[in-house]
Amino acid sequence: MYKINYWDIEFSKLEQIDFQGTKSRIYHDKYKCYKIFRDLSLYEKKVLLAKFNNMKKLNLNSVIVPQEFIMRGQELVGYTMHYFNNSSNLYDAFTKNRYIDVNKILSITKKLSIILRETHNKGVILQDFSFDNVLINNKGDIKICDIDGCCYGDIRSPYVSALIYNYYCVYKNSYPIFNESLDNISLLLSMIVSIYHKNLYELFNNKNFKYISTEYFDTPYQDYIYNIT
């Protein structure tokens, strides 16, 4: 994957995306977005660098994937991706009005189930999937974004969606199984949350969990990451 120098980016000429992640800032011009990490450990950056290198030949039509690494010296500090113009995240699009369009939610949920099937067939499990990580534009086209937390090959992310954490670990007092079912359950939970217009982090318990620790994984990969050259 092509690398660009962080210091060569003219941030003064870019606009910030309205919706920002907890560990990143996203800027854009007319053609692409620049996602810059905040508060990521060196270990997390090594995970992303290894995973995205493995994913560089993937062709996922409805998923916004990294295009270029943004490097500061030898350190990964972000990446670029396609700018999906005139879009907002799906959860906001569904819940910004007083009355919820249930038929539209069901229709897009069906489309997303087809996209997830394609994604899973390519060996990618999103893990951090929710309607917050799906974009819809003014034409009704949809794209899955923010795939930093996906699982691909031998590398699993230390993150799952807040919905999955609250559903499994808090509500059911159990651990999630990291396979395709994880994304499918996230899709169903996201649909229910949107229909009932509940806060994403309060549906199952009044706690604001945003990620799950790597201690819950059934196969450790820490040694694999640290041995990357």
Tab-separated table of C-alpha atoms in Angstrom:
chain	number	residue	atom	x	y	z
A	1	MET	CA	0.000	0.000	0.000
A	2	TYR	CA	1.320	3.452	-0.932
A	3	LYS	CA	2.669	5.641	1.903
A	4	ILE	CA	2.383	9.417	2.268
A	5	ASN	CA	4.224	11.709	4.664
A	6	TYR	CA	2.118	13.219	7.449
A	7	TRP	CA	4.037	16.503	7.167
A	8	ASP	CA	3.115	16.840	3.493
A	9	ILE	CA	-0.629	17.038	4.244
A	10	GLU	CA	-1.961	20.614	4.148
A	11	PHE	CA	-4.582	20.379	6.890
A	12	SER	CA	-5.439	24.078	6.524
A	13	LYS	CA	-6.995	23.256	3.150
A	14	LEU	CA	-9.076	20.349	4.494
A	15	GLU	CA	-12.446	20.245	6.235
A	16	GLN	CA	-13.253	18.174	9.298
A	17	ILE	CA	-15.946	15.520	9.056
A	18	ASP	CA	-18.856	16.304	11.386
A	19	PHE	CA	-18.892	12.819	12.923
A	20	GLN	CA	-15.596	12.045	14.660
A	21	GLY	CA	-14.415	8.843	16.328
A	22	THR	CA	-13.196	8.566	19.895
A	23	LYS	CA	-9.636	7.753	18.782
A	24	SER	CA	-9.304	9.670	15.531
A	25	ARG	CA	-9.915	12.888	13.654
A	26	ILE	CA	-11.133	12.759	10.056
A	27	TYR	CA	-10.583	15.447	7.416
A	28	HIS	CA	-11.507	15.543	3.748
A	29	ASP	CA	-11.086	17.316	0.451
A	30	LYS	CA	-13.204	16.714	-2.649
A	31	TYR	CA	-11.760	13.281	-3.295
A	32	LYS	CA	-10.572	11.531	-0.147
A	33	CYS	CA	-10.602	11.466	3.636
A	34	TYR	CA	-7.599	11.615	5.929
A	35	LYS	CA	-8.058	9.671	9.157
A	36	ILE	CA	-5.544	10.675	11.826
A	37	PHE	CA	-5.233	8.519	14.951
A	38	ARG	CA	-5.395	9.927	18.465
A	39	ASP	CA	-4.306	8.081	21.613
A	40	LEU	CA	-3.514	4.814	19.855
A	41	SER	CA	-0.708	2.792	21.427
A	42	LEU	CA	2.260	1.565	19.406
A	43	TYR	CA	0.825	-1.939	19.746
A	44	GLU	CA	-2.527	-0.880	18.245
A	45	LYS	CA	-0.744	0.817	15.356
A	46	LYS	CA	1.269	-2.334	14.655
A	47	VAL	CA	-1.959	-4.325	14.559
A	48	LEU	CA	-3.481	-1.935	12.006
A	49	LEU	CA	-0.334	-1.750	9.875
A	50	ALA	CA	-0.079	-5.541	9.652
A	51	LYS	CA	-3.771	-6.048	9.020
A	52	PHE	CA	-4.142	-3.358	6.351
A	53	ASN	CA	-1.037	-4.652	4.583
A	54	ASN	CA	-2.715	-8.062	4.383
A	55	MET	CA	-5.958	-6.483	3.137
A	56	LYS	CA	-4.484	-4.329	0.366
A	57	LYS	CA	-5.618	-6.624	-2.472
A	58	LEU	CA	-9.186	-6.976	-1.206
A	59	ASN	CA	-11.971	-5.631	-3.394
A	60	LEU	CA	-15.030	-4.775	-1.293
A	61	ASN	CA	-17.442	-2.641	-3.298
A	62	SER	CA	-19.631	-1.489	-0.416
A	63	VAL	CA	-16.894	-1.082	2.204
A	64	ILE	CA	-14.656	1.984	2.441
A	65	VAL	CA	-11.168	0.542	2.783
A	66	PRO	CA	-7.801	2.254	3.394
A	67	GLN	CA	-6.039	3.543	0.274
A	68	GLU	CA	-2.737	4.939	1.591
A	69	PHE	CA	-0.831	4.767	4.855
A	70	ILE	CA	-0.078	8.105	6.503
A	71	MET	CA	3.353	7.806	8.104
A	72	ARG	CA	5.375	10.007	10.435
A	73	GLY	CA	8.821	8.547	10.002
A	74	GLN	CA	8.390	4.809	10.605
A	75	GLU	CA	5.197	5.274	12.628
A	76	LEU	CA	1.714	4.742	11.227
A	77	VAL	CA	-0.399	7.759	12.231
A	78	GLY	CA	-3.412	7.333	9.940
A	79	TYR	CA	-4.618	6.457	6.477
A	80	THR	CA	-6.558	7.855	3.561
A	81	MET	CA	-9.810	6.518	2.116
A	82	HIS	CA	-12.449	7.414	-0.430
A	83	TYR	CA	-14.628	10.413	0.488
A	84	PHE	CA	-18.289	9.392	0.348
A	85	ASN	CA	-19.813	12.748	-0.545
A	86	ASN	CA	-23.079	14.105	0.923
A	87	SER	CA	-23.388	11.318	3.471
A	88	SER	CA	-24.194	10.893	7.165
A	89	ASN	CA	-24.088	7.898	9.456
A	90	LEU	CA	-27.102	5.626	9.273
A	91	TYR	CA	-28.109	5.876	12.922
A	92	ASP	CA	-28.363	9.676	12.724
A	93	ALA	CA	-30.224	9.456	9.415
A	94	PHE	CA	-32.811	7.122	10.914
A	95	THR	CA	-33.322	8.886	14.237
A	96	LYS	CA	-33.022	12.592	13.425
A	97	ASN	CA	-36.782	12.858	12.872
A	98	ARG	CA	-39.501	12.369	15.447
A	99	TYR	CA	-41.151	9.565	13.479
A	100	ILE	CA	-39.119	6.512	12.533
A	101	ASP	CA	-39.458	5.085	9.015
A	102	VAL	CA	-39.523	1.399	9.969
A	103	ASN	CA	-39.953	0.219	6.372
A	104	LYS	CA	-36.799	2.083	5.342
A	105	ILE	CA	-34.865	0.587	8.261
A	106	LEU	CA	-35.972	-2.913	7.274
A	107	SER	CA	-35.105	-2.309	3.619
A	108	ILE	CA	-31.595	-1.059	4.355
A	109	THR	CA	-31.055	-3.830	6.921
A	110	LYS	CA	-31.738	-6.319	4.122
A	111	LYS	CA	-29.196	-4.561	1.871
A	112	LEU	CA	-26.637	-4.595	4.676
A	113	SER	CA	-27.147	-8.315	5.234
A	114	ILE	CA	-26.143	-8.883	1.586
A	115	ILE	CA	-23.091	-6.624	2.007
A	116	LEU	CA	-22.076	-8.508	5.158
A	117	ARG	CA	-22.341	-11.801	3.298
A	118	GLU	CA	-19.937	-10.489	0.632
A	119	THR	CA	-17.613	-9.136	3.312
A	120	HIS	CA	-17.579	-12.447	5.183
A	121	ASN	CA	-16.941	-14.353	1.953
A	122	LYS	CA	-13.766	-12.254	1.554
A	123	GLY	CA	-12.617	-13.326	5.031
A	124	VAL	CA	-13.405	-10.067	6.852
A	125	ILE	CA	-15.351	-9.946	10.126
A	126	LEU	CA	-16.093	-6.335	11.011
A	127	GLN	CA	-16.436	-6.839	14.826
A	128	ASP	CA	-17.125	-3.125	15.425
A	129	PHE	CA	-20.179	-3.015	13.165
A	130	SER	CA	-23.163	-0.776	13.979
A	131	PHE	CA	-25.322	1.754	12.164
A	132	ASP	CA	-22.893	4.409	13.429
A	133	ASN	CA	-20.339	2.838	11.067
A	134	VAL	CA	-22.569	2.831	7.996
A	135	LEU	CA	-22.848	5.882	5.733
A	136	ILE	CA	-25.832	6.781	3.563
A	137	ASN	CA	-25.762	9.545	0.950
A	138	ASN	CA	-28.543	11.715	-0.440
A	139	LYS	CA	-29.195	9.130	-3.187
A	140	GLY	CA	-29.769	6.316	-0.694
A	141	ASP	CA	-26.462	4.551	-1.455
A	142	ILE	CA	-24.811	2.924	1.563
A	143	LYS	CA	-21.194	2.173	2.481
A	144	ILE	CA	-19.681	0.522	5.540
A	145	CYS	CA	-16.870	2.619	7.037
A	146	ASP	CA	-14.502	2.674	10.024
A	147	ILE	CA	-13.180	-0.871	9.593
A	148	ASP	CA	-10.174	-0.381	11.897
A	149	GLY	CA	-11.719	-2.884	14.293
A	150	CYS	CA	-12.185	-5.680	11.769
A	151	CYS	CA	-10.781	-9.202	11.919
A	152	TYR	CA	-8.856	-10.474	8.896
A	153	GLY	CA	-6.701	-13.558	8.630
A	154	ASP	CA	-4.739	-14.258	11.782
A	155	ILE	CA	-5.193	-10.757	13.189
A	156	ARG	CA	-8.135	-9.900	15.405
A	157	SER	CA	-8.880	-6.456	16.668
A	158	PRO	CA	-9.201	-5.713	20.406
A	159	TYR	CA	-12.546	-4.021	19.697
A	160	VAL	CA	-16.167	-4.944	19.246
A	161	SER	CA	-19.165	-2.655	19.023
A	162	ALA	CA	-20.660	-1.260	22.225
A	163	LEU	CA	-23.862	-3.092	21.342
A	164	ILE	CA	-22.082	-6.446	21.258
A	165	TYR	CA	-20.271	-5.744	24.519
A	166	ASN	CA	-23.444	-4.758	26.340
A	167	TYR	CA	-25.466	-7.593	24.826
A	168	TYR	CA	-23.010	-10.405	25.508
A	169	CYS	CA	-20.798	-9.347	28.413
A	170	VAL	CA	-23.228	-7.219	30.407
A	171	TYR	CA	-26.726	-8.417	29.515
A	172	LYS	CA	-26.036	-12.135	28.929
A	173	ASN	CA	-22.928	-12.373	31.153
A	174	SER	CA	-21.100	-14.364	28.484
A	175	TYR	CA	-18.417	-13.860	25.842
A	176	PRO	CA	-18.982	-13.249	22.126
A	177	ILE	CA	-17.839	-15.826	19.588
A	178	PHE	CA	-15.709	-14.208	16.900
A	179	ASN	CA	-17.217	-15.421	13.652
A	180	GLU	CA	-19.682	-14.135	11.049
A	181	SER	CA	-22.554	-14.376	13.531
A	182	LEU	CA	-21.026	-11.500	15.492
A	183	ASP	CA	-21.711	-9.040	12.639
A	184	ASN	CA	-25.143	-10.528	11.935
A	185	ILE	CA	-26.178	-10.053	15.571
A	186	SER	CA	-24.803	-6.496	15.468
A	187	LEU	CA	-26.965	-5.839	12.428
A	188	LEU	CA	-30.106	-7.062	14.178
A	189	LEU	CA	-29.308	-5.147	17.358
A	190	SER	CA	-28.663	-1.976	15.359
A	191	MET	CA	-32.003	-2.376	13.622
A	192	ILE	CA	-33.821	-2.763	16.957
A	193	VAL	CA	-31.996	0.223	18.452
A	194	SER	CA	-32.952	2.416	15.489
A	195	ILE	CA	-36.600	1.352	15.526
A	196	TYR	CA	-36.970	1.961	19.244
A	197	HIS	CA	-34.768	5.064	19.065
A	198	LYS	CA	-32.671	4.118	22.093
A	199	ASN	CA	-29.207	5.374	22.853
A	200	LEU	CA	-26.647	2.889	21.517
A	201	TYR	CA	-24.942	2.512	24.897
A	202	GLU	CA	-28.074	2.260	27.040
A	203	LEU	CA	-30.194	-0.390	25.325
A	204	PHE	CA	-29.079	-3.297	27.501
A	205	ASN	CA	-27.449	-1.551	30.429
A	206	ASN	CA	-26.793	1.985	31.566
A	207	LYS	CA	-23.034	1.739	31.046
A	208	ASN	CA	-20.884	3.411	28.424
A	209	PHE	CA	-18.590	0.575	27.315
A	210	LYS	CA	-16.914	1.137	23.966
A	211	TYR	CA	-14.548	-1.792	23.561
A	212	ILE	CA	-13.747	-5.230	24.864
A	213	SER	CA	-10.358	-6.196	26.232
A	214	THR	CA	-8.121	-8.614	24.339
A	215	GLU	CA	-8.315	-10.928	27.345
A	216	TYR	CA	-11.666	-12.140	25.995
A	217	PHE	CA	-10.154	-13.564	22.799
A	218	ASP	CA	-9.936	-17.349	22.627
A	219	THR	CA	-6.646	-17.238	20.667
A	220	PRO	CA	-3.998	-14.670	21.647
A	221	TYR	CA	-2.135	-12.835	18.906
A	222	GLN	CA	0.020	-10.448	20.885
A	223	ASP	CA	3.263	-12.363	20.227
A	224	TYR	CA	2.463	-12.425	16.498
A	225	ILE	CA	2.128	-8.650	16.392
A	226	TYR	CA	5.292	-7.959	18.325
A	227	ASN	CA	7.266	-10.225	15.987
A	228	ILE	CA	6.308	-8.257	12.893
A	229	THR	CA	9.374	-6.833	11.148
